[in-house]
Amino acid sequence: MNQLRYLSLSNANFSGKIPYSLGNFTNLQHLDLSFNDFQVTDMNWVSRLHSRQSLDMHFVGLGRARDVFQVFYKLPSLSHLNLAECEIHSLVPPHHYSPNLTYVSKIHVLDLTYNSLESRSLDVFHNMTSIRVLSLSLNNLSSLPLWFSKFHKLEELNLDHNGLIGPLPLALQNLSSLKVLDLSSNKLTGSVPSWLGELTNLRQLMLSFNNFTSLESSLSLILKNMCRLKRLDFSTNNFHGKAFGSFESGCVKYDLEQLDLTNNKFEDPLPSWLGELENLHELHISKSTSDGPIPSSLGKLSKLTSLDLESDNLNGTIPESLAQLVNLNFLRLAGNQLEGFIPNSLLQLGNLYLFDLSNNRLTGTIPQSLGQLVNLEYLGLANNDLHGDIPNNFGQLVRLGQLDLSLNSLRGSISIFKGWSFEKLKILNLFGNKISGSLPTNIDVIMPGLQYLLLGNNSIFGSIPSSLCKIFTLVRLDLSNNRLSGEIPDCWQDNQAGWDVINLSSNKLSGGVPSTFGNLTSLLWLHLNNNGLHGELPYFINLKQLVIMDVGENQLVGGIPPWSGDIFPMLQILRLQQNKLNGSIPPQLCQLTSLQILDLARNNLTGSIPHCIANLSGMIKSNSSNEAKFKFDFNFFTSNFIDEWDNEDVKQVVKGTELDYIKILKFVVNMDLSGNNLVGVIPKSLTQLTRLLGLNLSHNHLKGEIPERIGDIKSLESFDISCNNFSGGIPETMSSITTLNHLNMSYNNLLGPIPIENQFLTLADQRNYVGNPHLCGFPLANKCTGGDLGDHAHESEGSRDGDEDRDSEKVWFYFVIAIGFGVGFWSAIGTLLLKKSWRYAVFRRVDDVADEIYVTTVLKVAKLKRMMRNHVHV
């Protein structure tokens, strides 16, 4: 065993301490202890391995080792050292230690990736003049020392995912042997220096995910002499201005294979010289350029496999020359302003697996030739102006995983899918077209792996096939705004993928709400509104994740189920309006603490508004834990799901008009109990719902006074209590609601003066107050008399004190004006009395003005006389 040269214990599932006896293998040259669960506190055994050439301790715990630096200084033959992911916090040796700098200078490869090293630890490497590969990725470095420039033999330097700040380190300028330089994911700023172009041995240059703002010269000059460069990544910086420049080749050929400039703000169009980089395999410049066409010269890049020019404000047409890129398997031109037809010649791109032209201005029909791209896995043509039918040869695209033709003007029948087989299709999006026909009854056989079926806003008719219940991978179903009829199948069951959305709104569906929807325990949104559903609402005790329930505009009867916070802990929108629901409002609804929209309008509800209404903490603006909880509910979901809120659509009557809330729905906080038979008073606790934007209690039988503290709802924009039996006066506190822009108090028994301050001055429509014969003041014709003011039932001593304060303020206001006028007048007069030159100038100006008036008057009179004489002669 003493003659052992090579020992590998990698991935052996060892744990605990490393045996000290390993130091006895003095002839050992290669030791690999990587990927075990060793925890090391003493490394003295390493110093006895004098023949060691390579030591791999990747993933060995060295965080508590006191003498890690000995590895560097006591092994005369060590050339390769891997200490990646070893929990090392520092490599600074003790002050009393004098290392042998001869040994450390022989290390060629050093990997310290994913530790917690700071810049001061770099001094350990000061004399590693033979170093060729140095990996310090994923540490806490903030700067590089200038002596790094001594590493003339360094070929690979990985400093990505640190905290480097400031401009590109000057210490790198003289590292002429560098082949790989990775500075991505740092905080570097300023300009990318032109001297980078002098590192002509570079094969890979990565500066992505920094904060660079410009190029000192231009991209073309940096590339000019970098003949061997294979990968250049400047993506996700803050580059702006003109950057591409004109191209002057300094090489016979360029080896560049990958060019990534994604996510920048260049202000010049794509240059034609990109076509000179004949070895390019990947060209990614999405979300970077300002405008201009796609250069036809890109058709010369015969080796190109990936072309991504998404969201570059490109205009013009799609060049026919792109059909020459026969090796292309990824083509994304989405999010531009491209016009014209989709070229038929693109059928030559037979290797494409992703083809995305979404969000452009393309016209015409979908070419039949696209059906011949049989390797396609993603086809996106959404949000253009395409018309005609879906090509009948699309059935050949059996590898499709996603087909998105939404937001066009496509016609034809959905039944075209009946004879096709899309076993790999996960997303079918035909939303917002003019598709008709009925859904295939065997849709579960056609698309057995479907996850998203989005067919809303079309003209599909017939019934919903029960075979949809057999697609066990289905997550989202949108059949809204079609002409579907019949009953909703009652066969739904949960699946491993987990449902998130069912939207069947705005159809002609009948029957009851399926009780089996209650099996979909992960369901987030349920939209059944604007149909002809009848019967009673199911209890739905298992929908713990439900965020939106909208069953408005149906014919549902019975009472509102006593849904509590335990049943719907996440519910934020409950919309039951325009049904035939009866009974009282269950007090259990007060436990729905995430609720932000409660819409029970236009039903037959009776009883009073529950006094526990203040428990709806999702409608309360507060710094308390309730506010934190409300925010948590939104952040609970994935970022993809939160993005869907931008497309969610819920109708709400706010400001007297039914509005579709899209984009800002997650910010709407509204309560609508109008059009019922509610009695009693407005609970004082309701004024605690300080996040409310809209409150509609109109067309009920409510009575009593408007709560004095209604002004506490500072965010209120719309307040409607019309057609009730409210009495008393309008609280003065309402004038402090500066956001209020819609008010309807008509047809009640309110009395006394209308407040004339602040926001009430903008609410000057008499219709807001009509039907209250005892109200007076602006904007009504009924003026307030002393009796009206004295008989105001709500004029408290505090309000009278307020009037006295306002009278006092007026006296002071006029007093200050008088003082100011007096001071100004006597200042002017005094100046004229004391300064003779000013006095003469004023008098001279007065004389001039008098002369001008006199002359003008004489001329006008003379002209008038001439006109009169002429008139007499005529």
PDB file of N, CA and C in Angstrom, residues 125 132 146 155 212 220 264 288 322 379 438 448 458 475 483 579 661 672 676 801 834 860:
ATOM      1  N   PHE A 125      -2.948  33.820  -3.136  1.00  0.00           N
ATOM      2  CA  PHE A 125      -2.542  33.405  -4.484  1.00  0.00           C
ATOM      3  C   PHE A 125      -1.455  34.297  -5.072  1.00  0.00           C
ATOM      4  N   ARG A 132      -2.821  28.306 -14.300  1.00  0.00           N
ATOM      5  CA  ARG A 132      -3.423  28.320 -15.637  1.00  0.00           C
ATOM      6  C   ARG A 132      -4.948  28.370 -15.587  1.00  0.00           C
ATOM      7  N   LEU A 146      -4.317  44.469  -8.173  1.00  0.00           N
ATOM      8  CA  LEU A 146      -3.572  44.772  -9.390  1.00  0.00           C
ATOM      9  C   LEU A 146      -2.539  43.700  -9.717  1.00  0.00           C
ATOM     10  N   GLU A 155      -4.972  30.916 -18.308  1.00  0.00           N
ATOM     11  CA  GLU A 155      -5.763  30.651 -19.511  1.00  0.00           C
ATOM     12  C   GLU A 155      -7.262  30.685 -19.242  1.00  0.00           C
ATOM     13  N   PHE A 212     -23.158  47.199 -17.176  1.00  0.00           N
ATOM     14  CA  PHE A 212     -22.437  47.984 -18.166  1.00  0.00           C
ATOM     15  C   PHE A 212     -23.418  48.845 -18.964  1.00  0.00           C
ATOM     16  N   SER A 220     -18.112  45.948 -33.221  1.00  0.00           N
ATOM     17  CA  SER A 220     -17.344  45.517 -34.396  1.00  0.00           C
ATOM     18  C   SER A 220     -15.839  45.658 -34.166  1.00  0.00           C
ATOM     19  N   ASN A 264     -30.828  44.311 -23.678  1.00  0.00           N
ATOM     20  CA  ASN A 264     -30.092  45.564 -23.608  1.00  0.00           C
ATOM     21  C   ASN A 264     -30.937  46.667 -24.248  1.00  0.00           C
ATOM     22  N   SER A 288     -33.417  44.028 -27.466  1.00  0.00           N
ATOM     23  CA  SER A 288     -32.178  44.814 -27.424  1.00  0.00           C
ATOM     24  C   SER A 288     -32.146  45.983 -28.387  1.00  0.00           C
ATOM     25  N   LEU A 322     -34.132  33.902 -45.127  1.00  0.00           N
ATOM     26  CA  LEU A 322     -34.089  33.055 -43.927  1.00  0.00           C
ATOM     27  C   LEU A 322     -34.363  31.592 -44.268  1.00  0.00           C
ATOM     28  N   LEU A 379     -45.363  25.955 -32.054  1.00  0.00           N
ATOM     29  CA  LEU A 379     -45.753  26.834 -33.157  1.00  0.00           C
ATOM     30  C   LEU A 379     -46.577  27.969 -32.574  1.00  0.00           C
ATOM     31  N   SER A 438     -68.481  22.131 -33.226  1.00  0.00           N
ATOM     32  CA  SER A 438     -68.626  21.546 -31.893  1.00  0.00           C
ATOM     33  C   SER A 438     -67.355  20.829 -31.486  1.00  0.00           C
ATOM     34  N   PRO A 448     -54.499  13.302 -25.337  1.00  0.00           N
ATOM     35  CA  PRO A 448     -54.551  12.673 -24.004  1.00  0.00           C
ATOM     36  C   PRO A 448     -53.655  13.348 -22.964  1.00  0.00           C
ATOM     37  N   ASN A 458     -64.731  32.528 -29.098  1.00  0.00           N
ATOM     38  CA  ASN A 458     -64.943  32.009 -30.437  1.00  0.00           C
ATOM     39  C   ASN A 458     -66.453  31.842 -30.645  1.00  0.00           C
ATOM     40  N   VAL A 475     -55.121  21.125 -16.686  1.00  0.00           N
ATOM     41  CA  VAL A 475     -54.885  22.087 -15.622  1.00  0.00           C
ATOM     42  C   VAL A 475     -55.775  23.314 -15.802  1.00  0.00           C
ATOM     43  N   ARG A 483     -70.861  29.698 -27.742  1.00  0.00           N
ATOM     44  CA  ARG A 483     -72.313  29.456 -27.814  1.00  0.00           C
ATOM     45  C   ARG A 483     -72.648  28.050 -27.329  1.00  0.00           C
ATOM     46  N   ASN A 579     -78.636  36.742  -9.487  1.00  0.00           N
ATOM     47  CA  ASN A 579     -79.250  35.429  -9.439  1.00  0.00           C
ATOM     48  C   ASN A 579     -80.594  35.581  -8.730  1.00  0.00           C
ATOM     49  N   TYR A 661     -63.054  44.810 -15.313  1.00  0.00           N
ATOM     50  CA  TYR A 661     -61.749  45.100 -14.712  1.00  0.00           C
ATOM     51  C   TYR A 661     -60.736  44.076 -15.204  1.00  0.00           C
ATOM     52  N   ASP A 672     -70.503  45.235  -3.159  1.00  0.00           N
ATOM     53  CA  ASP A 672     -71.764  45.579  -3.820  1.00  0.00           C
ATOM     54  C   ASP A 672     -72.869  44.678  -3.272  1.00  0.00           C
ATOM     55  N   ASN A 676     -81.181  44.337  -3.397  1.00  0.00           N
ATOM     56  CA  ASN A 676     -81.710  43.250  -2.583  1.00  0.00           C
ATOM     57  C   ASN A 676     -82.838  43.791  -1.706  1.00  0.00           C
ATOM     58  N   ASP A 801     -68.134  74.472  16.738  1.00  0.00           N
ATOM     59  CA  ASP A 801     -66.795  74.986  17.013  1.00  0.00           C
ATOM     60  C   ASP A 801     -65.997  75.118  15.727  1.00  0.00           C
ATOM     61  N   LEU A 834     -38.906 109.563  -1.909  1.00  0.00           N
ATOM     62  CA  LEU A 834     -37.505 109.657  -1.507  1.00  0.00           C
ATOM     63  C   LEU A 834     -36.546 109.625  -2.683  1.00  0.00           C
ATOM     64  N   LYS A 860     -60.055 108.277 -33.125  1.00  0.00           N
ATOM     65  CA  LYS A 860     -61.287 107.487 -33.150  1.00  0.00           C
ATOM     66  C   LYS A 860     -62.493 108.383 -33.424  1.00  0.00           C
TER      67      LYS A 860
END
